[in-house]
Amino acid sequence: MHDHIKSEELHLEGLHCADCAGTIEGTIAKVGGVKSVKVGFTTGRMKIDYDPHKVTLQDLVMRVEKIGYKVKQEAHKKFEKRNFWSEGQVQGMIISGAALAAGLALRVLTADQPLFHLVGRGVALSVLCFLLATFAGAFNFARAGWASIRRLRFTMDALMTMAIVGAIIIAEYIEAASLAFLFSLAELLESFAVERARNSLRALMKLTPETACVKHGESEIALPVAQVEIGDLLIIRPGEKVPLDGEVVSGYSSLDQSPITGESVPVSKEVGETVFAGSINVEGYLEVRVSKRSENSMLARIIHMVEEAESQKAPSERFVERFSRIYTPTVVALAVVVAIVPPLFLGGAFNAWFVKALTLLVIACPCALVISTPVSVVSALTNASRNGVLIKGGVYLEEMSRIKVIAFDKTGTLTKGQLKVTDVVSLNGMPEIEVLRLAASLESRSSHPIARAIVDAADGTPLQAIAGFESLPGKGIRGTVNGEQYHIGRPELFSRSGLNLPSQELQSLQQAGKTTMLVGSEKAIVGIIALQDEIRGDAREMVRQLQAAGKEVVMITGDNPETAKAIASELGICHYHAALLPEDKVKEIKLLEKKHGKVAMVGDGVNDAPALAAATVGVAMGVAGTDTALETAHIALMSDDLSKLPYLIELSRRAQRVIKQNIWASIVIKFTLAIGVFPGLVSLVMAVVIGDMGASLGVTSNAMRLARFRAKDENRGAETEERKT
């Protein structure tokens, strides 16, 4: 049966608040044949699964447009520039404003006598103007409001529609027209403010060109990127953008790949190296063999993950939702009491108290409160993505601001991960060249960085055949050479066999900060291979900045204690834990969480996967082009730039501050207005201008500051400008 289910993704216009998303979801979910529907407010997209035998896509589009929203298919296509003046919402707002102004002028400047009577009421020309203003202003949002009323949902559209109808019932035509005009203006301004936040994500989508120059024999043809196949040969000239991921097969150049990795300096690319879609070819001519289709490129995956991050709701967003579920019904119930009790039991004037009730209805919807968090989160996430930091949800953004301890793996994280053999020590009579040959033969079956370094050191030396190869995770490897079983691995692997360890030689090498591997059989240890890794140039400054920010920095490594001590001392790290197996790293993360609270783990995303998953926030670095690492971590640093960590900490802190500012400002404004209704200090118009339009624009503008946040480059003592939204 599921074979008949079809999935579509549509782009929506006019989606200016989370309530709108809920209205659309509720309307479409009731249509027969619809299996699931999800509307993302911050992305402006609707994902829908439906049975095409029961309902057509056109029917679903018509249902959405019937309640006042515009639908565009092919959501991932380039976005054409919107014509502001041709939009129905804008035209309705202009007509509403003009009619309201005309009605007020007639009321003030003329006698404005009734033209006719209807239902016992005199209808003057000004009243007709006010009714026209009401109809033109309310036309767009009243349809969505009616859809919400039918489903008994107290959305802003529904509450405003009820307030306008109520004002007309009691003949408060100026109030009704003012509400319709001001709310249509507020919706329009909110819509464009929210679009600015969405545009920061769309800017990523516009990084890849629509066409690619494909080489066929001696000719060149331009094809849409969607039609380019894996294996096709691309021609990329200086100044052009790379349209698809691939491997350089001819040429040499420097590429600006900051959209992917956040690296500010162009990266040299030569034959055999990978290039990413969205990168800019700075100087040379390149021919690139396509390795991934457009929908699977690294940039496409980044965009998809940023979009999907919306579903990972931040704790503050869940708080707002819980608060709204209590706040809105409470204020609506209060409005009903205000409309009924004073006129019936306290001798109050009906019209006066009814207007107060209508004002409370307008104040009842926490529109600004509901949009305050998601707009802040999407602004921060897209800022991070442009800086080469992929955060998989608001929950991890907020958690990062609360982290107490940051634990680092050593190899490939604090160090470059480019190990080199520095010493080969012969023991028990085996020549050094044979020790290296034996070690390289055993390691030739492994892909571990240590194994690659040993094999590279033995380059040109004929290797021996290995039988019975076995990997011992976290310890070493073993295999049979010429009928005898040999091991290569950490000293602990041999100490359990009862062999005497060359303690003096080991200690001397380890105190120099070198990683040591023993080579031997069940009978004797025949040699020591010492390797050394270079500390990353930005590691010391990064540790200093994190410590200055109040974070406890810890190093956890599988390397020996002496080497770990030497590296930690050089970096200024006081706390380190060495000789840890993968499962020991997980235990250490748990112990750190128990002792300090929330812990972030920074590693390579592959070897450290268990520890990354166990931490409050797992941060994988240098993952551009690494699918496994992208899936493993909660946060991914696309390049090996450690300076992104202090930036990430500061971004998360600022995001947390902005979210709190927005939430409390929205709550204070709403409660202040609600209290001011009773003594008559707050009118219907003030409720719209301040409580809805003003508050929504305020929180959105505040949130957009996160999109313009700039990362400090401490090494240069200046600020690195980020692309503005």
XYZ file of C-alpha atoms in Angstrom, residues 6 55 70 111 182 203 334 428 437 476 626 703:
12
model
C 3.899 10.147 -3.102
C -6.253 13.237 -3.966
C 0.423 31.233 -2.039
C -21.727 66.440 7.797
C -3.160 47.773 10.896
C 21.763 32.398 0.238
C -10.841 36.464 30.554
C 67.021 -8.777 20.618
C 59.761 -4.145 7.357
C 47.110 -3.171 18.057
C 33.203 12.642 5.329
C 17.010 37.836 16.165
